[in-house]
XYZ file of C-alpha atoms in Angstrom:
689
model
C 0.000 0.000 0.000
C 2.097 2.887 -1.258
C -0.088 4.399 -4.001
C -3.276 6.513 -3.740
C -5.128 4.046 -5.970
C -4.503 1.301 -3.401
C -5.648 3.696 -0.673
C -8.823 4.316 -2.668
C -9.418 0.553 -2.967
C -9.139 0.041 0.785
C -11.174 3.140 1.616
C -13.969 2.007 -0.719
C -13.979 -1.463 0.885
C -13.963 -0.257 4.512
C -16.230 2.786 4.376
C -19.479 0.699 4.287
C -18.432 -1.355 7.337
C -20.622 -0.402 10.316
C -18.651 0.700 13.353
C -15.683 2.261 11.506
C -15.372 5.925 12.535
C -12.347 7.099 10.558
C -9.414 5.896 8.445
C -5.970 7.511 8.492
C -3.560 6.302 5.782
C 0.217 6.647 5.885
C 1.338 5.443 2.461
C 5.036 5.967 3.026
C 5.058 3.849 6.209
C 2.352 1.527 4.792
C 0.195 1.810 7.884
C -3.529 2.391 8.353
C -5.026 3.694 11.598
C -8.648 2.526 11.973
C -10.762 4.222 14.646
C -13.768 2.001 15.329
C -16.376 0.720 17.776
C -16.218 -2.888 16.535
C -16.111 -5.836 18.925
C -13.180 -7.256 16.943
C -11.037 -6.132 14.015
C -11.918 -9.215 11.949
C -14.377 -7.421 9.583
C -11.611 -4.953 8.683
C -9.113 -7.738 7.977
C -11.714 -9.640 5.943
C -12.520 -6.597 3.798
C -8.828 -5.973 3.043
C -8.164 -9.673 2.375
C -11.007 -9.649 -0.163
C -8.963 -7.092 -2.114
C -6.097 -9.567 -2.408
C -3.980 -7.731 0.156
C -2.591 -8.934 3.482
C -3.417 -6.925 6.615
C -1.237 -7.372 9.688
C -2.798 -5.872 12.857
C -0.422 -3.996 15.165
C -1.481 -3.942 18.801
C -1.634 -0.412 20.264
C 1.228 0.102 22.708
C 2.868 3.012 24.438
C 5.826 2.637 22.113
C 5.984 4.502 18.776
C 4.571 2.421 15.955
C 6.552 1.479 12.902
C 5.839 -0.467 9.755
C 7.973 -3.565 9.520
C 10.064 -3.921 6.403
C 8.690 -6.295 3.811
C 10.492 -9.635 3.567
C 13.329 -9.460 1.066
C 12.145 -10.697 -2.325
C 14.415 -13.159 -4.168
C 16.311 -11.726 -7.122
C 16.411 -14.883 -9.223
C 12.952 -14.434 -10.899
C 13.971 -10.949 -12.009
C 17.348 -12.232 -13.230
C 15.601 -15.031 -15.172
C 13.200 -12.476 -16.656
C 16.120 -10.291 -17.764
C 18.019 -13.140 -19.435
C 14.873 -14.367 -21.200
C 13.959 -10.835 -22.386
C 17.503 -10.255 -23.659
C 17.421 -13.622 -25.426
C 14.102 -12.780 -27.115
C 15.444 -9.408 -28.310
C 18.686 -11.016 -29.594
C 16.865 -13.758 -31.520
C 14.472 -11.189 -33.001
C 17.278 -8.869 -34.154
C 19.641 -11.520 -35.526
C 17.009 -14.049 -36.703
C 18.866 -16.843 -34.896
C 15.858 -19.124 -34.278
C 12.258 -19.632 -35.360
C 9.500 -17.328 -34.113
C 8.247 -19.847 -31.528
C 11.595 -19.551 -29.675
C 11.139 -15.779 -29.401
C 7.576 -16.280 -28.153
C 8.680 -18.875 -25.583
C 11.460 -16.687 -24.178
C 9.104 -13.692 -24.058
C 6.525 -15.683 -22.100
C 9.212 -16.842 -19.629
C 10.318 -13.217 -19.168
C 6.771 -11.934 -18.639
C 5.714 -14.713 -16.252
C 8.888 -14.819 -14.131
C 9.119 -11.040 -13.810
C 5.480 -9.995 -13.960
C 3.202 -12.395 -12.065
C 3.037 -9.992 -9.122
C 2.222 -7.121 -11.466
C -0.574 -9.119 -13.109
C -2.020 -10.103 -9.723
C -2.127 -6.502 -8.499
C -3.365 -5.302 -11.868
C -6.262 -7.779 -11.855
C -7.319 -6.666 -8.352
C -7.315 -3.026 -9.481
C -9.266 -3.720 -12.677
C -11.782 -5.826 -10.776
C -12.491 -2.805 -8.571
C -12.427 -0.336 -11.466
C -9.246 1.340 -10.271
C -6.388 2.264 -12.590
C -2.929 2.086 -11.074
C 0.456 1.390 -12.658
C 0.003 -2.380 -12.244
C -3.356 -2.353 -14.068
C -2.027 -0.118 -16.843
C 1.166 -2.167 -17.220
C -0.814 -5.440 -17.310
C -3.036 -4.100 -20.084
C -0.062 -2.702 -22.026
C 2.039 -5.890 -21.866
C -0.936 -8.140 -22.688
C -1.820 -5.893 -25.638
C 1.758 -5.988 -26.900
C 1.701 -9.804 -26.784
C -1.626 -9.904 -28.644
C -0.373 -7.718 -31.495
C 2.843 -9.752 -31.829
C 5.328 -7.439 -30.077
C 6.805 -10.356 -28.117
C 10.377 -9.142 -27.472
C 9.190 -5.646 -26.545
C 6.550 -6.974 -24.145
C 9.237 -9.101 -22.455
C 11.733 -6.240 -22.143
C 9.046 -3.833 -20.852
C 8.016 -6.232 -18.063
C 11.648 -6.821 -17.076
C 12.497 -3.082 -17.042
C 9.360 -2.377 -15.020
C 10.354 -5.026 -12.471
C 13.876 -3.606 -12.135
C 12.573 -0.056 -11.766
C 10.026 -1.145 -9.134
C 12.736 -2.921 -7.121
C 15.022 0.141 -7.190
C 12.129 2.429 -6.287
C 11.200 0.198 -3.332
C 14.792 0.315 -2.074
C 14.812 4.121 -2.424
C 11.540 4.493 -0.538
C 12.913 2.246 2.215
C 15.613 4.855 2.748
C 12.939 7.475 3.424
C 11.142 5.066 5.775
C 14.390 4.259 7.560
C 15.035 7.953 8.149
C 12.216 7.781 10.694
C 13.061 4.292 11.961
C 16.636 5.359 12.660
C 15.281 7.700 15.351
C 13.786 4.694 17.128
C 17.157 2.960 17.272
C 18.848 5.817 19.153
C 17.862 4.563 22.602
C 19.408 1.236 23.755
C 17.175 -1.754 24.463
C 18.586 -2.425 27.930
C 19.469 -0.425 31.052
C 21.743 -1.200 34.007
C 19.295 -0.924 36.940
C 19.981 -1.070 40.671
C 18.128 -3.940 42.396
C 16.608 -3.802 45.928
C 19.650 -5.698 47.317
C 22.029 -3.134 45.793
C 23.183 -5.302 42.876
C 23.195 -3.967 39.293
C 21.381 -5.902 36.591
C 20.831 -5.414 32.850
C 17.067 -5.039 32.322
C 14.898 -4.527 29.237
C 14.407 -0.741 29.019
C 10.657 -1.222 28.469
C 10.405 -2.907 31.873
C 12.153 -0.166 33.865
C 9.815 1.695 36.238
C 9.764 5.371 37.122
C 12.120 6.252 40.042
C 14.400 3.289 39.246
C 18.130 4.022 39.578
C 20.154 3.519 36.373
C 23.949 3.532 36.035
C 25.665 4.910 32.917
C 29.292 4.160 32.038
C 31.556 6.218 29.728
C 30.573 5.856 26.068
C 27.140 4.340 26.771
C 23.850 5.567 25.318
C 21.278 6.724 27.860
C 18.208 4.430 27.724
C 15.581 6.578 29.528
C 14.929 10.165 30.618
C 15.978 11.036 34.153
C 17.709 13.280 36.699
C 21.327 12.728 37.801
C 21.735 11.633 41.444
C 25.507 11.213 41.627
C 28.526 11.694 39.390
C 29.097 14.063 36.502
C 29.990 13.873 32.832
C 29.484 15.538 29.478
C 26.664 14.250 27.262
C 26.265 14.451 23.499
C 22.650 15.644 23.149
C 22.747 16.086 19.355
C 20.160 13.317 18.696
C 17.593 15.266 20.760
C 18.550 18.945 20.619
C 20.872 19.108 17.611
C 23.566 20.811 19.738
C 26.965 20.423 18.105
C 28.966 20.308 21.376
C 28.549 17.968 24.386
C 26.789 19.470 27.418
C 28.251 19.222 30.926
C 25.954 17.369 33.343
C 26.089 17.267 37.155
C 23.810 16.289 40.059
C 20.284 17.612 39.499
C 20.615 17.948 35.717
C 18.230 16.258 33.270
C 19.386 13.613 30.796
C 17.447 12.305 27.798
C 17.015 8.852 26.263
C 19.027 8.406 23.066
C 21.818 10.794 24.044
C 25.409 9.568 24.428
C 27.493 9.765 27.614
C 31.050 10.906 26.995
C 33.852 10.613 29.543
C 32.428 10.353 33.076
C 30.019 7.964 34.739
C 26.909 8.715 36.780
C 23.745 7.326 38.295
C 20.337 8.817 37.637
C 16.697 8.444 38.642
C 14.267 7.520 35.827
C 11.508 10.103 35.259
C 9.699 8.667 32.201
C 8.767 5.215 30.928
C 10.269 3.968 27.661
C 7.159 4.903 25.681
C 6.944 8.416 27.118
C 10.525 9.702 26.885
C 11.328 12.911 25.052
C 12.713 10.792 22.199
C 9.507 8.701 22.047
C 7.376 11.859 21.901
C 9.555 13.231 19.100
C 9.064 10.020 17.106
C 5.298 10.070 17.744
C 5.160 13.684 16.540
C 7.228 13.019 13.390
C 5.139 9.964 12.484
C 1.931 11.932 12.972
C 3.366 14.782 10.906
C 4.298 12.567 7.955
C 0.823 11.026 7.992
C -0.813 14.441 7.532
C -0.923 15.684 3.961
C 0.872 18.900 3.080
C -0.904 21.408 0.765
C 1.185 20.396 -2.266
C 0.488 16.725 -1.582
C -3.276 17.350 -1.388
C -3.116 19.198 -4.722
C -1.111 16.395 -6.351
C -3.508 13.701 -5.090
C -6.507 15.610 -6.463
C -4.714 16.179 -9.778
C -3.815 12.465 -10.069
C -7.473 11.431 -9.683
C -8.290 13.424 -12.810
C -5.081 12.859 -14.770
C -5.121 9.034 -14.990
C -8.682 8.545 -16.311
C -8.223 11.419 -18.786
C -5.047 9.867 -20.262
C -6.762 6.446 -20.280
C -9.631 7.899 -22.346
C -7.103 9.547 -24.667
C -5.431 6.149 -25.132
C -8.777 4.561 -26.040
C -9.381 7.357 -28.538
C -5.911 6.889 -30.051
C -6.549 3.137 -30.458
C -9.959 3.498 -32.120
C -10.461 6.874 -33.824
C -7.528 7.062 -36.328
C -8.265 3.610 -37.838
C -12.025 4.249 -37.976
C -11.994 7.873 -39.128
C -8.736 8.214 -41.080
C -8.111 4.621 -42.148
C -4.948 4.221 -40.058
C -3.356 0.845 -39.404
C -5.006 -0.807 -36.412
C -1.849 -2.432 -35.013
C 0.098 0.811 -35.294
C -2.451 2.904 -33.397
C -3.198 0.189 -30.845
C 0.541 0.059 -30.117
C 0.611 3.831 -29.589
C -2.391 3.540 -27.269
C -0.575 0.854 -25.241
C 2.432 3.174 -24.895
C 0.089 5.907 -23.652
C -1.280 3.556 -21.002
C 2.187 3.190 -19.517
C 2.591 6.989 -19.503
C -0.848 7.415 -17.898
C 0.232 6.375 -14.378
C 0.906 9.367 -12.111
C 3.155 7.422 -9.704
C 6.147 9.741 -10.129
C 3.966 12.747 -9.420
C 2.232 11.161 -6.437
C 5.301 9.692 -4.723
C 7.412 12.842 -5.133
C 5.599 14.882 -2.482
C 5.499 12.502 0.527
C 9.123 11.441 0.000
C 10.252 15.072 -0.116
C 8.156 16.132 2.893
C 9.228 13.162 5.048
C 12.872 13.748 4.120
C 12.472 17.378 5.211
C 10.802 16.381 8.510
C 13.516 13.804 9.240
C 16.339 16.230 8.370
C 14.814 18.822 10.723
C 14.413 16.276 13.553
C 18.103 15.374 13.273
C 18.933 19.023 13.957
C 16.645 19.290 16.983
C 13.783 20.958 15.082
C 10.484 19.108 15.535
C 8.005 20.122 12.806
C 4.426 19.016 13.500
C 3.317 18.616 9.878
C 4.085 19.164 6.218
C 1.778 22.195 6.242
C 4.210 24.048 8.552
C 7.243 22.801 6.623
C 5.762 24.359 3.480
C 4.459 27.500 5.215
C 7.830 28.383 6.740
C 9.168 29.763 3.450
C 6.392 32.384 3.423
C 7.189 33.913 6.841
C 7.416 37.705 6.647
C 7.260 38.643 10.363
C 8.525 36.835 13.436
C 7.387 37.952 16.897
C 9.562 36.930 19.834
C 9.066 36.839 23.573
C 12.025 38.320 25.482
C 12.532 36.368 28.690
C 13.960 32.906 28.052
C 13.831 33.422 24.291
C 16.164 36.298 23.476
C 17.599 36.381 26.998
C 18.647 33.685 29.451
C 15.594 34.352 31.636
C 17.753 34.608 34.758
C 19.027 37.988 36.091
C 22.786 38.402 36.353
C 24.956 41.138 37.826
C 26.281 43.269 34.969
C 27.814 46.330 36.709
C 29.480 47.283 39.985
C 30.579 50.849 40.779
C 31.907 52.146 44.133
C 30.496 55.583 45.051
C 32.255 56.306 48.353
C 35.883 55.777 49.247
C 36.715 52.547 51.014
C 37.830 48.943 50.673
C 36.079 47.658 47.532
C 36.297 44.000 48.629
C 34.772 44.843 52.032
C 31.942 46.786 50.362
C 31.158 43.823 48.076
C 31.237 41.415 51.040
C 28.690 43.554 52.911
C 26.368 43.709 49.853
C 26.718 39.950 49.260
C 25.871 39.236 52.911
C 22.586 41.175 52.699
C 21.759 39.767 49.253
C 22.376 36.212 50.431
C 19.594 36.567 53.047
C 16.993 37.689 50.464
C 14.809 35.657 48.110
C 14.405 38.471 45.555
C 15.765 37.558 42.049
C 17.881 40.737 41.940
C 19.472 39.934 45.312
C 20.080 36.356 44.206
C 21.968 37.642 41.144
C 24.301 39.706 43.363
C 24.815 36.757 45.726
C 25.591 34.386 42.808
C 28.205 36.773 41.426
C 29.862 37.009 44.854
C 29.948 33.207 45.109
C 31.481 32.991 41.642
C 34.243 35.408 42.683
C 34.667 33.596 46.042
C 33.781 36.669 48.122
C 33.133 35.557 51.709
C 29.918 36.685 53.412
C 29.673 38.203 56.895
C 27.363 37.476 59.810
C 24.195 39.565 59.625
C 22.065 40.378 62.674
C 18.700 42.140 62.927
C 18.087 41.368 59.244
C 14.906 42.957 57.905
C 13.213 42.916 54.511
C 11.854 46.268 53.335
C 8.915 45.431 51.008
C 9.205 47.139 47.615
C 12.515 48.774 48.571
C 15.201 46.278 49.686
C 16.804 44.884 52.871
C 18.815 46.037 55.885
C 20.839 44.517 58.696
C 23.672 44.939 61.195
C 27.250 43.847 60.502
C 30.051 44.507 62.981
C 27.741 46.864 64.873
C 26.941 49.075 61.846
C 23.665 49.177 59.925
C 23.600 48.787 56.143
C 20.800 48.944 53.555
C 20.728 47.298 50.130
C 17.838 48.513 48.006
C 16.433 50.266 44.983
C 16.242 53.893 43.877
C 13.184 54.496 46.057
C 15.043 53.375 49.199
C 17.824 55.900 48.493
C 15.203 58.636 48.016
C 13.617 57.702 51.377
C 17.004 57.820 53.114
C 17.654 61.283 51.643
C 20.888 60.218 49.951
C 19.817 60.961 46.366
C 21.606 63.737 44.495
C 21.918 65.053 40.918
C 25.366 63.469 40.716
C 23.979 60.065 41.715
C 21.016 60.467 39.322
C 23.446 61.088 36.452
C 25.037 57.692 37.177
C 21.740 55.830 37.624
C 19.886 57.212 34.603
C 22.097 55.689 31.831
C 21.949 52.260 33.501
C 18.156 52.402 33.838
C 17.898 53.506 30.195
C 19.702 50.288 29.283
C 16.926 48.308 30.943
C 19.011 47.372 33.980
C 17.753 47.185 37.564
C 20.005 49.231 39.884
C 20.394 48.511 43.624
C 22.515 50.570 45.982
C 24.412 49.787 49.187
C 24.163 52.486 51.895
C 25.258 52.933 55.472
C 23.731 55.468 57.862
C 25.473 58.393 56.162
C 25.925 57.810 52.409
C 25.681 55.600 49.349
C 28.689 53.244 49.272
C 28.259 51.490 45.914
C 25.794 50.541 43.209
C 25.098 47.219 41.521
C 23.267 46.797 38.185
C 21.401 43.587 37.391
C 19.857 42.565 34.056
C 18.527 39.560 32.226
C 21.461 39.007 29.859
C 21.068 38.412 26.134
C 22.038 34.997 24.767
C 25.116 35.002 22.576
C 23.145 33.282 19.804
C 20.321 35.871 19.742
C 22.200 38.551 17.782
C 23.336 36.043 15.163
C 19.829 34.544 14.939
C 18.194 37.942 14.289
C 20.846 38.780 11.674
C 20.163 35.466 9.912
C 16.407 36.147 9.897
C 16.970 39.621 8.439
C 19.205 38.090 5.751
C 16.242 35.870 4.802
C 14.001 38.948 4.502
C 12.038 38.324 7.723
C 11.201 41.311 9.952
C 11.296 40.902 13.738
C 9.126 42.176 16.595
C 9.785 41.735 20.330
C 6.770 41.354 22.633
C 7.496 41.511 26.381
C 5.850 42.241 29.700
C 8.915 44.218 30.819
C 8.924 48.015 30.742
C 9.470 49.919 27.518
C 13.000 51.015 28.461
C 14.091 47.405 28.922
C 12.333 46.332 25.723
C 14.031 49.086 23.687
C 17.446 48.318 25.192
C 17.276 44.580 24.475
C 15.904 45.211 20.975
C 18.801 47.540 20.227
C 21.340 45.007 21.515
C 20.133 42.190 19.282
C 19.044 44.262 16.262
C 15.275 43.672 16.406
C 13.165 45.883 14.112
C 10.399 46.766 16.586
C 9.820 46.293 20.327
C 6.689 46.559 22.469
C 6.806 46.514 26.272
C 4.364 46.392 29.215
C 2.306 43.727 27.443
C -0.094 41.232 28.989
C -0.734 37.888 27.206
C -3.868 39.395 25.625
C -1.805 42.343 24.357
C 0.637 39.942 22.690
C -2.312 38.203 21.046
C -3.581 41.540 19.701
C -0.123 42.356 18.303
C -0.115 39.053 16.390
C -3.655 39.640 15.125
C -2.666 43.116 13.903
C 0.095 41.610 11.738
C -2.221 38.901 10.423
C -4.829 41.548 9.555
C -2.208 43.236 7.357
C -1.820 40.010 5.374
C 1.562 39.126 6.887
C 2.551 35.485 7.367
C 3.488 35.626 11.033
C 5.386 33.361 13.406
C 5.547 33.626 17.203
C 8.395 32.363 19.397
C 7.786 31.710 23.091
C 8.026 29.176 25.880
C 4.813 27.397 24.901
C 2.969 28.218 28.156
C 2.901 31.934 29.054
C 2.594 32.936 25.415
C 0.004 30.285 24.556
C -2.674 32.627 23.064
C -0.189 34.351 20.739
C 1.495 31.053 19.816
C -1.860 29.499 18.940
C -3.002 32.479 16.862
C 0.180 32.866 14.804
C 0.512 31.064 11.480
C 3.429 29.121 12.983
C 4.056 28.839 16.732
C 7.651 28.090 17.761
C 8.329 26.656 21.241
C 11.811 27.219 22.651
C 13.684 24.624 24.694
C 11.059 21.904 24.221
C 13.326 19.019 25.308
C 11.647 17.403 28.279
C 8.538 19.579 27.998
C 5.339 17.639 27.276
C 3.251 20.736 26.634
C 5.664 22.315 24.161
C 6.029 19.154 22.079
C 2.271 18.591 22.064
C 1.060 22.152 21.382
C 3.704 23.921 19.290
C 3.663 23.838 15.493
C 7.463 23.788 15.515
C 9.378 22.788 18.663
C 13.036 23.807 19.003
C 14.478 21.141 21.289
C 17.125 23.481 22.718
C 17.242 27.260 23.276
C 19.086 28.145 20.059
C 17.124 30.769 18.114
C 19.364 30.260 15.080
C 17.389 27.123 14.320
C 14.456 29.238 13.146
C 16.544 30.547 10.244
C 17.597 26.956 9.544
C 13.923 25.911 9.564
C 12.995 28.693 7.101
C 15.867 27.722 4.796
C 14.856 24.051 4.965
C 11.279 25.086 4.123
C 12.518 26.986 1.077
C 14.702 24.064 0.001
C 11.745 21.691 0.383
C 9.484 23.949 -1.679
C 12.158 24.178 -4.377
C 12.525 20.392 -4.578
C 8.729 19.919 -4.630
C 8.477 22.323 -7.569
C 11.358 20.569 -9.337
C 9.706 17.171 -8.855
C 6.302 18.284 -10.098
C 7.885 19.969 -13.132
C 9.988 16.870 -13.893
C 7.063 14.467 -13.502
C 4.654 16.445 -15.672
C 7.262 17.711 -18.137
C 8.742 14.317 -18.971
C 5.289 12.774 -19.334
C 4.214 15.623 -21.644
C 7.300 15.079 -23.836
C 6.664 11.344 -24.177
C 2.962 11.943 -24.750
C 3.848 14.077 -27.774
C 6.486 11.578 -28.975
C 3.940 8.758 -28.750
C 1.197 10.618 -30.632
C 3.670 11.493 -33.412
C 4.798 7.866 -33.708
C 8.292 8.308 -32.212
C 7.641 6.714 -28.826
C 8.038 3.049 -27.926
C 6.819 1.001 -25.010
C 10.221 0.483 -23.395
C 10.828 4.226 -23.709
C 7.517 4.796 -21.892
C 8.679 2.529 -19.054
C 11.859 4.561 -18.771
C 9.771 7.731 -18.842
C 7.432 6.548 -16.084
C 9.641 4.570 -13.718
C 12.748 6.603 -14.547
C 10.921 9.761 -13.546
C 9.719 8.079 -10.352
C 13.286 7.210 -9.414
C 14.477 10.690 -10.342
C 11.958 12.475 -8.095
C 12.557 10.029 -5.217
C 16.331 10.566 -5.359
C 15.775 14.319 -5.640
C 13.520 14.300 -2.563
C 16.007 12.225 -0.570
C 18.607 14.980 -1.043
C 16.963 16.777 1.893
C 18.212 14.039 4.248
C 21.744 15.362 3.632
C 20.806 18.886 4.820
């Protein structure tokens, strides 16, 4: 089942069955999802068996489904067919034997190489469906009837060879998805209740089990490190080019590769619910959904084949009847047209290209939820971005320190760090983290007090100190034009300024800001190079929004926005006819992400909601992958256009050659199957992206 005509056969057979709610076909993976209320699946199997096909039920499990490869077919019948066809052609050309020898060799070639084609063709004709097998069966039988024995033999052999090569090529596209499933190992080294370590089937490992990972091993399940540290190659999940350092408390993902160290971790997800498993589920669902180009091609093929079939009938009958043409000559041309009539090259070109694009994106940590988004990406004109966690790290960090009064700088920083260390405020935490990084020792604080909305204060060595914001300094009466001139530029940059004071003066100031990711500037530049304009939407104040936008080169910035305001900003762009994308964390920006043409979720690795709800999930926090996604979308669109042009163009050329008497049946086979191979190979180029 890898052709729309076969899908139509099955759909026609199953639709009348009571209890079947819906049918979802995946031709590339050769799977059919039947939603039903039947007591058993036997009526479905019986209906498909009546078509001459074999249905193998797959029990629903928590693991990602996959279509098993077909058993390898023996090559000897095809080899026998080729030798017999070559013998028939040789005898015919050189007149080496009587005509019956040519006929005998031709029959051997047709039967050894074409029994499967005849069987499928008969099933299609019986159900009034025209696929390549039906058309080829008619064409070869017609050639035999009009005495074209050697040509009929060679056509059947060439068709068999082309089909075998095409099947091998399509298996490569199927295996692009299956290869994801093989990333995670089948077994895990699990700690037993008595403390021993035992190799266990990964599917049997429970949540909260303790797993040990040695250097060089693949990680079998998602989890959190309990002891040890290492660096982990996360490229299979996130597409990151460099290994990531992991320590106690860090998350690890199934399918990633441990590098040098060893560690033990606690399992947080079953084998069927790991981040890798959800990625595979999403990719399989995406390839099953038809992209716009694929829907157009399928509709076109339904019209194209019967039209060419009617033209072939007209070519066989009208010239001899109306113009006195030779019957055998025009029947032969009609048989050639039948071979050209199959739209297989056109039909297979789109799913192969789309699946190759989806698989290439998944390898780079870009999870695209359907061919519709893969195709739509090339049309993006505006991209709206959340600030916190998207353009910035989402965690405040100390950016500036400036002493105001004379004194020991190290002592001043120790006093500030001691007050900050007692506070839970994010700004205080940033100052405390910086002090820890620089190994600045803290002092004992007594009579510590939080000052809501202003800061903190406490006693150290018998002296009182305050650490707080601009308002606290105003309340203490320490503000001055000179101090304002220092504060204003920092606040204009979107930084939060806190000041350390004693009972008499301001001692020093600290500036804290949510720092921009190194990749953000490059990502925005890449988007601009692709002709995409950028807009930042943030709940932070306008000063901060403008400062961050200027740092990274964003075209426009809007601050002080609630989630509903972000939604309105997206709707305003859509109302102007712009194809708009929205980048966010998948939760806080949910309304805007849902409304945009394409919603991008950042850092989706390990996040159920982001993988389930986003149109495109970036498995790590690298914004540069959006430009890569847009470029892949444009490459995919280009290859789709090339394939459609090749498929229709080559058929049009051979249609004209046939009508003018210059086409032959073996040339038609090359035109049809050769084009199919050409578009498949062209589509598979995306896997190398």
